[in-house]
XYZ file of C-alpha atoms in Angstrom:
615
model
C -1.704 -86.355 3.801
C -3.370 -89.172 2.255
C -6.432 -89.418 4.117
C -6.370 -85.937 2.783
C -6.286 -86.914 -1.255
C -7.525 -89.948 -1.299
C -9.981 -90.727 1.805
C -13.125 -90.693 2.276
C -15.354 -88.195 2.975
C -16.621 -88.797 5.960
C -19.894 -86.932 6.418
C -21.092 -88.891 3.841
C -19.876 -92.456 5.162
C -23.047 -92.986 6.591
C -24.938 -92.481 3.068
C -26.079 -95.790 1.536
C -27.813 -96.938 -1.753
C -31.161 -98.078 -1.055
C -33.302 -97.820 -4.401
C -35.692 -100.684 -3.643
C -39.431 -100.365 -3.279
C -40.850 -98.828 -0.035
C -44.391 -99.842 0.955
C -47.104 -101.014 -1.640
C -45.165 -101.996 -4.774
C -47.588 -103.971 -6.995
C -46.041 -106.383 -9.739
C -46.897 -104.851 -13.142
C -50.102 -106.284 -14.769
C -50.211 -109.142 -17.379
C -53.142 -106.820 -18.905
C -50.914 -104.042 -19.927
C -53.194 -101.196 -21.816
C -50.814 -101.729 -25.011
C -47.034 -101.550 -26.350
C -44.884 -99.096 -25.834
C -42.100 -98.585 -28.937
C -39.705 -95.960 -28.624
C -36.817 -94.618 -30.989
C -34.084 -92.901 -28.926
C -31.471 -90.139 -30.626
C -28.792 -88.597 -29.086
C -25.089 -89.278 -27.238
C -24.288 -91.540 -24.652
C -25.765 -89.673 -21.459
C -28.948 -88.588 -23.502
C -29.615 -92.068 -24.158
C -29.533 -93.193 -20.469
C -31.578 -90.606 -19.432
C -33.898 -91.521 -22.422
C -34.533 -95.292 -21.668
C -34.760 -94.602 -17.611
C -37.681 -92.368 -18.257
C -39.618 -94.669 -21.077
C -39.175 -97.586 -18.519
C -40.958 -94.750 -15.674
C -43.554 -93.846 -18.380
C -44.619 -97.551 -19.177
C -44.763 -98.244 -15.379
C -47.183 -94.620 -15.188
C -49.630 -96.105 -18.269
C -49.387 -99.597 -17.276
C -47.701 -100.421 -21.297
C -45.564 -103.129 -22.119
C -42.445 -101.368 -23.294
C -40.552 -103.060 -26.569
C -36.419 -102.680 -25.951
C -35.920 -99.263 -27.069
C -34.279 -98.378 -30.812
C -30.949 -96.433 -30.460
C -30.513 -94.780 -33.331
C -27.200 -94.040 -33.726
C -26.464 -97.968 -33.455
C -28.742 -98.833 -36.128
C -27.422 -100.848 -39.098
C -27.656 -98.287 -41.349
C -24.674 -96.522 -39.866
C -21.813 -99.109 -40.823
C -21.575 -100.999 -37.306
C -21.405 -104.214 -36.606
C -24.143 -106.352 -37.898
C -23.723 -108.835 -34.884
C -25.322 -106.058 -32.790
C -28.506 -104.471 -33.099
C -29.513 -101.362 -31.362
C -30.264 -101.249 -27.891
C -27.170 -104.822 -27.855
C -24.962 -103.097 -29.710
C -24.187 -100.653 -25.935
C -26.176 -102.808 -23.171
C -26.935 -106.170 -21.940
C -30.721 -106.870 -23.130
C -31.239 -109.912 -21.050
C -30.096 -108.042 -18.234
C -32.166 -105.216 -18.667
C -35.381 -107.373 -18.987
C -34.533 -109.841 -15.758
C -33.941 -106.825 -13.847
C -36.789 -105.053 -14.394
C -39.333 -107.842 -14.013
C -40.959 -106.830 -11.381
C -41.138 -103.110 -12.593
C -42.711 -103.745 -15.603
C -43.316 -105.717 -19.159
C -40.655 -105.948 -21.649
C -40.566 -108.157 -25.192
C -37.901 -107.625 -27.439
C -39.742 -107.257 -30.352
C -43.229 -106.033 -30.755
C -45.880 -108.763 -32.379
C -45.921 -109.365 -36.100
C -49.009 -107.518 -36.984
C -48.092 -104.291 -34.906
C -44.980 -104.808 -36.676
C -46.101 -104.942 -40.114
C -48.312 -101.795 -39.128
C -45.267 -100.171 -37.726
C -43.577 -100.714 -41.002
C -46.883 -99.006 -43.178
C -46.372 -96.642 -40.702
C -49.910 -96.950 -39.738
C -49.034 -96.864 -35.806
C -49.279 -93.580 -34.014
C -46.508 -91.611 -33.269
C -45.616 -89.091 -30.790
C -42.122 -86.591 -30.785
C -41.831 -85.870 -27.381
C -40.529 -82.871 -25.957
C -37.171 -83.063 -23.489
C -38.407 -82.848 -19.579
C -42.138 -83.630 -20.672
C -44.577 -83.795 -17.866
C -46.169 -87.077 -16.871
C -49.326 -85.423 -17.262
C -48.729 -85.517 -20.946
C -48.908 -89.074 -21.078
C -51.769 -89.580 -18.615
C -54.290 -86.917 -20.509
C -52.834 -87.181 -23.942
C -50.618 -90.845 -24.952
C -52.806 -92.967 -22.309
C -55.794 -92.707 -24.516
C -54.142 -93.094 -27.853
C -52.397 -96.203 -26.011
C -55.638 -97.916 -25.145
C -57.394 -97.452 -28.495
C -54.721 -98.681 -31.120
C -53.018 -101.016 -28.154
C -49.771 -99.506 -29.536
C -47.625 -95.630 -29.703
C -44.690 -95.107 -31.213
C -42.322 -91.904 -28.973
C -39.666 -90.317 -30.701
C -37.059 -89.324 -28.057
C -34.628 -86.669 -30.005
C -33.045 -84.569 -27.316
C -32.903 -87.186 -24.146
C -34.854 -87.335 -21.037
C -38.842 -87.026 -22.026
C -40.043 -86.782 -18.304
C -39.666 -84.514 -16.115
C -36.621 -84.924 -13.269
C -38.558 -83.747 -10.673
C -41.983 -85.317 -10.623
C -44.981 -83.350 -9.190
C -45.399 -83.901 -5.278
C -48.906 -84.168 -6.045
C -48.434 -87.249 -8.553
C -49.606 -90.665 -7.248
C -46.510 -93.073 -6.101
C -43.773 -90.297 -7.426
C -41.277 -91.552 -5.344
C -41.387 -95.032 -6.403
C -41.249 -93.848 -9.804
C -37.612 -92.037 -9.364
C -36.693 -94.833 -7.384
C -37.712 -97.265 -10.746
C -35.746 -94.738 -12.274
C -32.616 -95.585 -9.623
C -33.093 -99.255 -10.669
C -33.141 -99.227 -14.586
C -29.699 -96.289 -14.667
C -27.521 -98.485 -11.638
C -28.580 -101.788 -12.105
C -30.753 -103.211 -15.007
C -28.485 -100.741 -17.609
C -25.283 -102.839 -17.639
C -22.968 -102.771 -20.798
C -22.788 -105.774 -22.878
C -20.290 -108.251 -22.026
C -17.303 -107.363 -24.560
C -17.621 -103.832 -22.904
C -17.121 -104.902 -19.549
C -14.306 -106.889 -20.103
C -12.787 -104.444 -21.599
C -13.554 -101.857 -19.004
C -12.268 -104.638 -16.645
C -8.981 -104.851 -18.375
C -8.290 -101.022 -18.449
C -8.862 -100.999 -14.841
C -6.741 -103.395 -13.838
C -3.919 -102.271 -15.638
C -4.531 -98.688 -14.395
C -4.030 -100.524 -10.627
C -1.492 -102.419 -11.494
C 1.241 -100.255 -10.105
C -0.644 -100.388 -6.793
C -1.569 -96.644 -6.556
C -5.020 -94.838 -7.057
C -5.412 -93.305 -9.335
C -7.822 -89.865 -10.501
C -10.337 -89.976 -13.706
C -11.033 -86.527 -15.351
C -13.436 -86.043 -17.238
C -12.672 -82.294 -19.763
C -16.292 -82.398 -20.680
C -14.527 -80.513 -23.592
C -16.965 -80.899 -26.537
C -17.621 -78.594 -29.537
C -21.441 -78.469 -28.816
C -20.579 -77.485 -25.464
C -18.496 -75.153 -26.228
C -20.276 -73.586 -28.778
C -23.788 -73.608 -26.818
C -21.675 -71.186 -23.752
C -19.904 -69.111 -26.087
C -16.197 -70.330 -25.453
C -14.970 -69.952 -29.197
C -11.968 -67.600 -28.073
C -10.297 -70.125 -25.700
C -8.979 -72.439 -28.941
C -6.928 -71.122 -31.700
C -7.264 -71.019 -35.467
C -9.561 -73.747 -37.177
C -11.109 -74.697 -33.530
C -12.174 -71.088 -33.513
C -13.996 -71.049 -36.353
C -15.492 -74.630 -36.191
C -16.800 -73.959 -32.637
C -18.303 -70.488 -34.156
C -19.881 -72.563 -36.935
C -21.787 -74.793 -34.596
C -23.266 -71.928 -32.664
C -24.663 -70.016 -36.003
C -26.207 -73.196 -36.499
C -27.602 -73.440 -33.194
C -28.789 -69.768 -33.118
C -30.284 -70.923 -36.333
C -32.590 -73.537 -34.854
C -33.406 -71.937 -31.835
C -31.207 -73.993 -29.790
C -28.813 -71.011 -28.194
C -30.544 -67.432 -27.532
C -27.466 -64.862 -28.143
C -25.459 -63.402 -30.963
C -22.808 -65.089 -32.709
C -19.855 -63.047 -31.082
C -19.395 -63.622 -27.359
C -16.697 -62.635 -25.067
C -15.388 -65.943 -24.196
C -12.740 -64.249 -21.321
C -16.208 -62.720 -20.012
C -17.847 -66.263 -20.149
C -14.647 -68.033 -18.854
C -14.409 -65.317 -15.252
C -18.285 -65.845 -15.088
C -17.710 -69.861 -14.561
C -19.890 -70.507 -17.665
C -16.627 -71.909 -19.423
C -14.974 -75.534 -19.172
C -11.451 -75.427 -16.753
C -8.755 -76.214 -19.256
C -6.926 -79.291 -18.451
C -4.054 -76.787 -17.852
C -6.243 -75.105 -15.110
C -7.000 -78.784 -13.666
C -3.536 -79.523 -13.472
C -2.778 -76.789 -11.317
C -5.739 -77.205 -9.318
C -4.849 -80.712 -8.421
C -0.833 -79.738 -8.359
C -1.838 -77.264 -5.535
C -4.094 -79.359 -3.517
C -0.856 -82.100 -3.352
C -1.477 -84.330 -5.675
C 2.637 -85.358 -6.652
C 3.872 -85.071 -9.971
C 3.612 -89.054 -10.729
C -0.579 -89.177 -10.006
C -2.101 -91.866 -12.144
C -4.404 -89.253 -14.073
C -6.816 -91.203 -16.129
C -8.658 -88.929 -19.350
C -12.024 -89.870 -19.424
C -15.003 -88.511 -21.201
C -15.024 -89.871 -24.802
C -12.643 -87.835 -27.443
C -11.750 -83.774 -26.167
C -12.206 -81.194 -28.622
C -8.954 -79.567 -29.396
C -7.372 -83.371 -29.372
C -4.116 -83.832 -27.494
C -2.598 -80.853 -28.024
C -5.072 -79.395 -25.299
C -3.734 -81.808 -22.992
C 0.113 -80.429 -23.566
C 0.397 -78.684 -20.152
C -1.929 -81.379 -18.224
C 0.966 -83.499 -20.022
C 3.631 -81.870 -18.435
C 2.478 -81.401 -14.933
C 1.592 -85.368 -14.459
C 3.696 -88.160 -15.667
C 1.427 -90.568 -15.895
C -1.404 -89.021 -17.802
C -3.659 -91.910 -19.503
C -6.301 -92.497 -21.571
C -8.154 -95.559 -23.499
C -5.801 -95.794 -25.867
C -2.581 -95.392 -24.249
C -3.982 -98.689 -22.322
C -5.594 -100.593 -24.827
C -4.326 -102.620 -28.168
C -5.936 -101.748 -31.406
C -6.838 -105.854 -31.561
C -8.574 -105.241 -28.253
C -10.773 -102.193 -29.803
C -11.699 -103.982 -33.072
C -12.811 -106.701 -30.987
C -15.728 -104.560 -29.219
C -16.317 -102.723 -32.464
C -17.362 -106.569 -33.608
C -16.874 -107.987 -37.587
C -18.157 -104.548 -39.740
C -17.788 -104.387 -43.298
C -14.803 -102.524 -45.078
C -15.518 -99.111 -46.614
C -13.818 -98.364 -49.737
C -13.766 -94.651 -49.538
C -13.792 -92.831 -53.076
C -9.910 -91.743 -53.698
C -9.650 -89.492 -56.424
C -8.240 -91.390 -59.595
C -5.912 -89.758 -61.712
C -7.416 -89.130 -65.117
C -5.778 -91.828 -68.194
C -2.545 -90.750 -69.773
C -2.467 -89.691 -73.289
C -0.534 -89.851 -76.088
C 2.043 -87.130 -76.854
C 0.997 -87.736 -80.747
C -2.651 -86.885 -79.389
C -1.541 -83.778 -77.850
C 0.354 -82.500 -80.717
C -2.445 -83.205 -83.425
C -4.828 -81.165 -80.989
C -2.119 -78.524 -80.703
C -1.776 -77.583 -84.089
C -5.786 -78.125 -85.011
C -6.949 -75.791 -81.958
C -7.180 -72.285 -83.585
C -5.189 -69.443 -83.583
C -2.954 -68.705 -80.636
C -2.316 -67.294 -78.260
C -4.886 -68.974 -76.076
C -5.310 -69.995 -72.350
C -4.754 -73.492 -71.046
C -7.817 -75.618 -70.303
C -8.929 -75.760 -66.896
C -7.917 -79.297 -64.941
C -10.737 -82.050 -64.455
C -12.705 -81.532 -61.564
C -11.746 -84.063 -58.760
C -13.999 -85.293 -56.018
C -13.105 -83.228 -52.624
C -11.701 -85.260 -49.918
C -9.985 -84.915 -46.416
C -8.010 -87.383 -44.888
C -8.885 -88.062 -40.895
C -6.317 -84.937 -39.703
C -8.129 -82.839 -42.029
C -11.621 -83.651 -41.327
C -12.386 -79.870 -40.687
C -10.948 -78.610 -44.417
C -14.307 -77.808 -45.434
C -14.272 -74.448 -43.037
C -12.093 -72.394 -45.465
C -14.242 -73.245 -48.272
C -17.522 -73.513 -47.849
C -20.198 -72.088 -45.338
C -22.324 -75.532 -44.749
C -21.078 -78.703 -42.396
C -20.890 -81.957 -45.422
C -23.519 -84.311 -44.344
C -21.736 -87.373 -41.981
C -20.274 -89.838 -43.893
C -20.683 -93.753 -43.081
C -17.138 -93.624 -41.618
C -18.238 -90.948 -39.722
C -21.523 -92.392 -38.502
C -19.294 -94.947 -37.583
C -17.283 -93.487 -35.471
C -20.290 -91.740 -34.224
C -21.399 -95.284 -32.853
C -17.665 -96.124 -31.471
C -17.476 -93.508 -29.306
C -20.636 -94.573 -27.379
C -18.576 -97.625 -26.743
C -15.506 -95.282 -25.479
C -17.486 -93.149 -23.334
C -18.924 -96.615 -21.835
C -15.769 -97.653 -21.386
C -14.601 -94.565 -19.330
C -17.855 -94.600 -17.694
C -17.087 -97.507 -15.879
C -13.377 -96.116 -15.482
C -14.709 -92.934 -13.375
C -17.066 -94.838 -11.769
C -14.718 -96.697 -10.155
C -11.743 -94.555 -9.685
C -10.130 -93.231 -6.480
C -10.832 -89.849 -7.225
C -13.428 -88.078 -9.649
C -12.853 -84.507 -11.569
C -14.705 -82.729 -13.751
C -13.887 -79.579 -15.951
C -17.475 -79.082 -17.019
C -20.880 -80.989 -16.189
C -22.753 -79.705 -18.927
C -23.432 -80.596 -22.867
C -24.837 -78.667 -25.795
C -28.146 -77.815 -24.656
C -26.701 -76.818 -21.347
C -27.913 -79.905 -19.647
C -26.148 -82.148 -17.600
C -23.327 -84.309 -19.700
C -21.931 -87.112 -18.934
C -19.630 -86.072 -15.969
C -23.065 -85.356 -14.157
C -24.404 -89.050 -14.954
C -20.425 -90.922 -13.159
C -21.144 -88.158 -10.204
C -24.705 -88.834 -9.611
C -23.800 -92.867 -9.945
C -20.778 -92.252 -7.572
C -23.131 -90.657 -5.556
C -25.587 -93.506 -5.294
C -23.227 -96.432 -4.957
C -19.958 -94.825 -2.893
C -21.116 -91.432 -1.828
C -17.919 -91.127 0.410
C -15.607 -91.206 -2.543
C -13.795 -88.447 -3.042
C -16.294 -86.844 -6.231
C -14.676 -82.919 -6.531
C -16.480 -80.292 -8.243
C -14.974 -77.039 -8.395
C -16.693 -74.295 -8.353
C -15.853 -72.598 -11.742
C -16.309 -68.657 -10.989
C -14.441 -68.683 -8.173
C -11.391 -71.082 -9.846
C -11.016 -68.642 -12.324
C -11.056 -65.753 -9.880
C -8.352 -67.648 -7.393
C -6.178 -68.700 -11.215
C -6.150 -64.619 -12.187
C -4.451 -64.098 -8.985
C -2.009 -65.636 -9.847
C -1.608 -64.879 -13.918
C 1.877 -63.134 -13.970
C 3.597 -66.164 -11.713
C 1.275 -69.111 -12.603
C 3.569 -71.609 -11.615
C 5.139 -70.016 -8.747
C 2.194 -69.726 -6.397
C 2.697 -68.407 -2.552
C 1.845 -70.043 0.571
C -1.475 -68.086 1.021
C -3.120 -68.988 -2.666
C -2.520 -72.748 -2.047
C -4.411 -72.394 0.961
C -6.684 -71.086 -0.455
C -6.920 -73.262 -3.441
C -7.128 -76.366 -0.918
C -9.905 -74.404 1.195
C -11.594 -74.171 -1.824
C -11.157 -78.030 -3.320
C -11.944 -79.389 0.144
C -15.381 -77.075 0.429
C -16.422 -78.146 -2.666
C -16.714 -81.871 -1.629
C -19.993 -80.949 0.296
C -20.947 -77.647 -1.188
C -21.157 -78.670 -4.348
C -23.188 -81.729 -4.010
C -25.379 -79.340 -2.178
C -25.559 -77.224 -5.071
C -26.028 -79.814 -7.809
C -29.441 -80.544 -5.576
C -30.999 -77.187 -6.959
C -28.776 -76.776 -10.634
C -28.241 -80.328 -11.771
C -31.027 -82.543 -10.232
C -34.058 -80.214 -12.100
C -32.686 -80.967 -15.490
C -31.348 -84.791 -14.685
C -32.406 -86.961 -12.014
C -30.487 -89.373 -12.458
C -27.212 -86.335 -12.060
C -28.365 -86.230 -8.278
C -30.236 -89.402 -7.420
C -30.744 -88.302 -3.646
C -32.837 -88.423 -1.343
C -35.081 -90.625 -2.907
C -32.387 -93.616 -3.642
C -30.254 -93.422 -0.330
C -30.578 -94.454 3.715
C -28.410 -93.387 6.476
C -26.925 -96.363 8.443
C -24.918 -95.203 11.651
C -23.266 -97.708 14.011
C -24.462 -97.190 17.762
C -21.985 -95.602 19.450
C -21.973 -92.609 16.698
C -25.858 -92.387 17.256
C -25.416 -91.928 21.193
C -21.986 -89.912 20.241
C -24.214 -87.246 18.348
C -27.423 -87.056 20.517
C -27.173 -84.147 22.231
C -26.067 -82.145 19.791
C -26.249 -81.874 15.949
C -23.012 -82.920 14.046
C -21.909 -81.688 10.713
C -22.308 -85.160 9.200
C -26.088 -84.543 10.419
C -26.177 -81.178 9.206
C -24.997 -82.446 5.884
C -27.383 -85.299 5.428
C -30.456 -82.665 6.247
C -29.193 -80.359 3.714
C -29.317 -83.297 1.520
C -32.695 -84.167 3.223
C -31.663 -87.644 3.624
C -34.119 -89.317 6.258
C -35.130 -93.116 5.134
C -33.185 -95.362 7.497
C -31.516 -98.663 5.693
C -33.010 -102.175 6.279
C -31.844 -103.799 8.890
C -30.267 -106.402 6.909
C -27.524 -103.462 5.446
C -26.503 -103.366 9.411
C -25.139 -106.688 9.769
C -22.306 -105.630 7.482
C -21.587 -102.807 9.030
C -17.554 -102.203 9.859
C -17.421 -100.131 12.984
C -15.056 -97.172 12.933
C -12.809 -96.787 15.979
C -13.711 -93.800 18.604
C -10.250 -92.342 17.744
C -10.122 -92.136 14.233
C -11.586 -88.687 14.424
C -7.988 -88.173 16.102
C -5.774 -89.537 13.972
C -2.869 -87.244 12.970
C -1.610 -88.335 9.222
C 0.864 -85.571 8.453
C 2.651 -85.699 5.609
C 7.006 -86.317 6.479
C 7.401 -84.000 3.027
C 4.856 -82.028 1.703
C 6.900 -80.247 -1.105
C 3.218 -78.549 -2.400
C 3.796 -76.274 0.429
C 6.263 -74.767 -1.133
C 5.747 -71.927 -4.065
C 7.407 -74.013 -6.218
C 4.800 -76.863 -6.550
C 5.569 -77.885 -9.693
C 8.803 -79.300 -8.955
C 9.397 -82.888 -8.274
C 9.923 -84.217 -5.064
C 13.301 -85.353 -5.321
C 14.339 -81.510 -6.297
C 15.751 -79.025 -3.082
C 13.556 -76.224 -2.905
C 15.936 -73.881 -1.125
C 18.902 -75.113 0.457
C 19.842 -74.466 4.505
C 16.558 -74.755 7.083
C 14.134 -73.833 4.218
C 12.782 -77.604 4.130
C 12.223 -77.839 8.076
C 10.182 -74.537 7.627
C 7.986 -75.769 4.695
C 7.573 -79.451 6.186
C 6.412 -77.160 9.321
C 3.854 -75.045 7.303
C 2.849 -79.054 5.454
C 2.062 -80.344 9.206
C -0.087 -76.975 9.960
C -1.701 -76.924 6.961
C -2.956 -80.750 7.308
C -3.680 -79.995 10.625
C -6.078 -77.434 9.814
C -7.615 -79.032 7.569
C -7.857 -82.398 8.963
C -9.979 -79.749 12.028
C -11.836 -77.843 9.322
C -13.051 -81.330 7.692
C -15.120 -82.004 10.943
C -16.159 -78.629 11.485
C-alpha cells in the first residue's frame, strides 16, 4: 500500500538527467556580434520561460546578453530597493558562472550604449510569444551587427519557439542550453532558498511525505476557459470582467456567456480542490496526508479550500508554516506607504450654522449634498469597484507590490513541489491557455526525479467518473474506486505521454524530454529484457528516449534486487476500500465480518494493481 502512494514509478527509474553538451560544443566567442538587452513582463512561469529562450537566442546570434530587466521587480513598483530586477527573484552570480561556457553575460551594458539606451536611440524589437529563430537570424541578426546593440521586449513569455525546426543547425544543443539555464544556472537568491529550506523541513518534520497541489486556480485562467459559473457572487462577476476585457484585446475568441458546466464535463475547467480531495481520498491517501497548497494565492481564497479542508487534516500552505518576521525578511527593507484615508471634513460652529440657517432664503429647501470623499477599499474589499463602475482602477503601488511578492511565493512553492513526495495538479494552464506554472514543477520533476510520483489527471474523464457519483458523493461503491485508482495510476504514464504532444509545443521547458534525459539500466535488467520488449522499454520509446548516460552516472548506480518485482506490500487495513472512504481509520465501518471482507477486497485490489503496474 505504500509502494502504491508513495513509490516510485518504476518504468521511469531508469530515466536520468543528462542536459550537458553532446559532440562539438564550441565556447562562445570573445567577438560577440553585439549586446543583447532584454525587458521581460509577465508572472513567474512567463518569466522563466522568457530568460531560457533570450539566453538560446544570444547563443543562435553569437550576442553578449546583459542580465535581463524583470519588470514587475523594478523599483518603480514599491519593492525593496536592496534588489534590483533580475536579484530581486534569482541568484545573478549564479546565473553568469553557470552559463560561462554557453555564452557572454555583463551585468550592465557599457556607458555609452547606456546613455543611448536612455535617449532611447537603441533599436528595439516587441517580440511575439513562440517566435521562430528564423526571426532573429533574417531580421534582429542584422540590426545586431550594425548598431552592436537591440533592445527585445518580451510581454507575453517565451519568444522562441518550443520546438525548434529539425532542419535548424545544432537544435538540440540549443534545448539542451535551454535545460541548463531553467534547472541549473536559474537558482533563487539566497533569502529565498532559505526560506524554501525552512518550509521544507518543517513540512518533514513529522517524518511523513507529504503531497504539494498546485489549484492552478487563477482569475485569468479562469476567465480565458470560460469557468465564471463555478464561483458564486462577486467571483462571478470579476472572472466575467476579465474575459470582456480579454475578448476586447483579442486575447480569448468566444462570447462573453459560456456554459461553464459544459466547459467543466469537457475537461477545459480546473478540478476544484473539493474534486482533488476526493480523488486522492479514493486512491488511499488517509485522512491525516500532509497536503501542502502550492501555486501562489487561489482565486476564490480559502473559502475554496473548505471541503479540501475537511477531507485532510493537515492541509498547509506558506503561511500556515511561516512567521510574518520570516516573510518581511525576503520582502527586504521597502518604504512605508501612507495610503490616502479619507479625512473627515473640520467641525463647525453651531453659531455658524444658525447664522447660515436663517440667511439661506425661503424654506422649505433640500439639504446640501455631503462632500465628496476619495473612494477606498480596504484589502477584503479590493473587488468593491464591480458594483459601481464598469472599468478595473489602475494597480496601486500596494498592489504592484504585492504583484512583486507573490513572485517570491510562487518561488517559494516552486521549490516546495519540486521536492515533494507526491505532485498534483488541478490545472496546467494560465490565461493565454499556455502552460502555468504546474507545467514548469512537472517538467523540472521530470528532468531531475522522473520516477517521482508526478499525477496528472485526466480532466474529462474525472469529471465523467465524479457525475457518477453526484447523488452519493461521499459514499462511493467498491467498483468507482476502482475505477478512480485505474484511472490515477494510468495517468502516471499516459499523461506524460500526452503532455509530449499538448504541453511540450507551447513550453519546452513543461516537457524537457528526450533531449535532456539518458537511460541507465544495471546489467542484469539489460540481459533480463533482451528477448523481449518490456513496458519500461515500451515507455521510454513512446517517450523516444535513446541517448545512453556517461559512463561516469554508472558508478553510482544502486542495483535493484531480482525480487523486488515480487514483493507483496498489502496494506493490514485499507479502510478506502470501503464506500465509506471518508471516514477515519479509527471509525468501524460495519460491525461483525464486514472488516475481514473489505481488508480482503484491500489485498485484491493492491494485488491487481501492483500486476497491472508492470503490465
Amino acid at each position: 500500500m505504500y509502494r502504491r502512494l508513495w513509490g516510485p514509478i518504476r518504468h521511469l527509474e531508469s530515466l536520468h538527467p543528462d542536459a550537458n553538451p553532446r559532440g562539438n560544443y564550441a565556447d562562445p566567442s570573445s567577438q560577440t556580434n553585439g549586446f543583447i538587452f532584454v525587458r521581460i513582463r509577465g508572472g513567474f512561469h512567463e518569466i522563466r520561460n522568457s530568460i531560457c529562450d533570450v539566453v538560446a537566442v544570444s547563443r543562435l546570434l553569437n550576442a553578449t546578453l546583459v542580465i535581463p530587466e524583470i519588470q514587475s521587480t523594478t523599483s518603480s513598483k514599491g519593492i525593496s530597493s536592496d534588489f534590483k530586477s533580475f536579484a530581486y527573484l534569482y541568484d545573478e552570480d549564479q546565473f553568469m558562472a553557470a552559463l560561462a561556457k554557453d555564452v557572454n553575460i555583463v551585468k550592465t551594458l557599457p556607458k555609452n550604449l547606456k546613455w543611448a539606451r536612455r535617449k532611447k536611440e537603441i533599436p528595439s524589437f516587441k517580440v511575439r510569444y513562440s517566435a521562430s529563430p528564423y526571426y532573429y537570424l533574417n531580421q534582429v541578426l542584422s540590426v545586431l551587427k550594425k548598431h552592436s546593440v537591440v533592445e527585445l521586449v518580451v510581454p507575453e513569455g517565451g519568444c522562441l519557439q518550443a520546438i525548434l525546426p529539425p532542419e535548424l543547425e545544432h537544435n538540440e544543443e540549443l534545448q539542451r542550453l535551454r535545460c541548463r539555464v531553467a534547472f541549473h544556472a536559474l537558482q533563487f537568491r539566497q533569502e529565498v532558498l532559505e526560506l524554501a529550506t525552512k518550509v521544507l523541513f518543517r513540512l518533514r518534520a513529522p517524518g511523513r511525505p507529504f503531497i504539494a497541489y498546485d489549484p492552478g486556480m487563477t482569475r485569468d485562467a479562469l476567465a480565458y476557459h470560460g469557468c465564471a459559473e463555478l464561483f458564486q457572487d462577486v467571483h462571478t462577476e470579476l472572472i466575467q470582467h476579465k474575459r470582456s476585457w480579454m475578448i476586447k484585446r483579442g486575447i480569448v475568441e468566444g462570447k462573453l456567456q459560456v456554459n461553464s458546466a459544459k466547459q467543466r464535463l469537457s475537461g477545459s475547467c480546473p478540478l476544484m480542490p473539493e474534486e482533488v480531495g476526493i480523488l486522492l481520498r479514493a486512491h488511499g491517501y488517509s485522512w491525516d496526508t500532509i497536503i501542502y497548497v502550492s501555486g501562489g494565492e487561489v482565486f476564490g481564497g480559502q473559502r475554496t479550500l473548505i471541503p479540501l479542508h475537511a477531507m485532510f487534516e493537515n492541509v498547509v500552505d506558506r503561511t500556515s508554516l511561516t512567521t510574518p518576521w520570516e516573510l518581511n525578511r525576503l520582502y527586504g527593507h521597502e518604504a512605508n506607504i501612507i495610503t490616502s484615508s479619507p479625512r473627515t471634513p473640520p467641525p463647525i460652529e453651531k453659531e455658524m450654522k444658525h447664522e447660515a440657517w436663517k440667511t439661506s432664503g425661503p424654506r422649505p429647501r433640500p439639504l446640501p449634498p455631503p462632500p465628496a470623499r476619495p473612494k477606498s477599499y480596504n484589502i477584503e474589499g479590493w473587488w468593491g469597484w464591480v458594483a459601481e463602475s464598469d472599468n478595473e482602477p489602475e494597480s496601486t503601488v500596494m498592489e504592484l507590490r504585492t504583484n512583486a511578492h507573490k513572485l517570491l511565493w510562487e518561488a517559494i512553492d516552486y521549490v516546495i513541489g519540486l521536492e515533494a513526495d507526491v505532485f498534483i495538479s488541478g490545472f496546467d494552464r494560465d490565461g493565454n491557455g499556455r502552460p502555468n506554472v504546474a507545467s514548469l514543477v512537472m517538467g523540472h520533476r521530470l528532468y531531475q526525479s522522473a520516477a517521482l510520483k508526478t499525477y496528472r489527471p485526466d480532466r474529462k474523464e474525472v469529471s465523467k467518473l465524479l457525475e457518477e457519483i453526484h447523488d452519493h458523493l461521499y459514499h462511493a461503491n467498491h467498483t468507482w474506486l476502482k475505477s478512480v485508482r485505474k484511472h490515477m495510476r494510468k495517468r502516471l504514464l499516459d499523461g506524460l505521454i500526452e503532455a509530449s504532444t499538448k504541453s511540450k509545443p507551447l513550453s519546452f521547458l513543461s516537457h524537457p524530454v528526450p533531449e535532456c534525459s539518458c537511460l541507465r539500466y544495471d546489467s542484469n535488467e539489460t540481459s533480463f529484457h533482451a528477448s523481449s520488449p518490456s513496458p519500461q522499454s515500451q515507455v521510454q520509446a513512446a517517450l523516444r528516449v535513446a541517448h545512453r548516460c556517461p559512463a561516469w552516472m554508472d558508478n553510482d548506480l544502486i542495483l535493484r534486487s531480482k525480487d523486488k518485482d515480487n514483493e507483496e506490500d498489502l496494506d493490514e487495513d485499507d479502510s478506502t476500500s470501503s464506500g465509506l472512504f471518508f471516514r477515519r481509520s479509527g471509525e468501524n465501518h460495519e460491525s461483525g465480518g464486514g472488516d475481514s471482507n473489505n481488508k480482503e477486497e484491500a489485498q485484491l485490489d493492491d494485488l491487481e494493481e501492483l500486476e497491472g503496474g508492470e503490465r
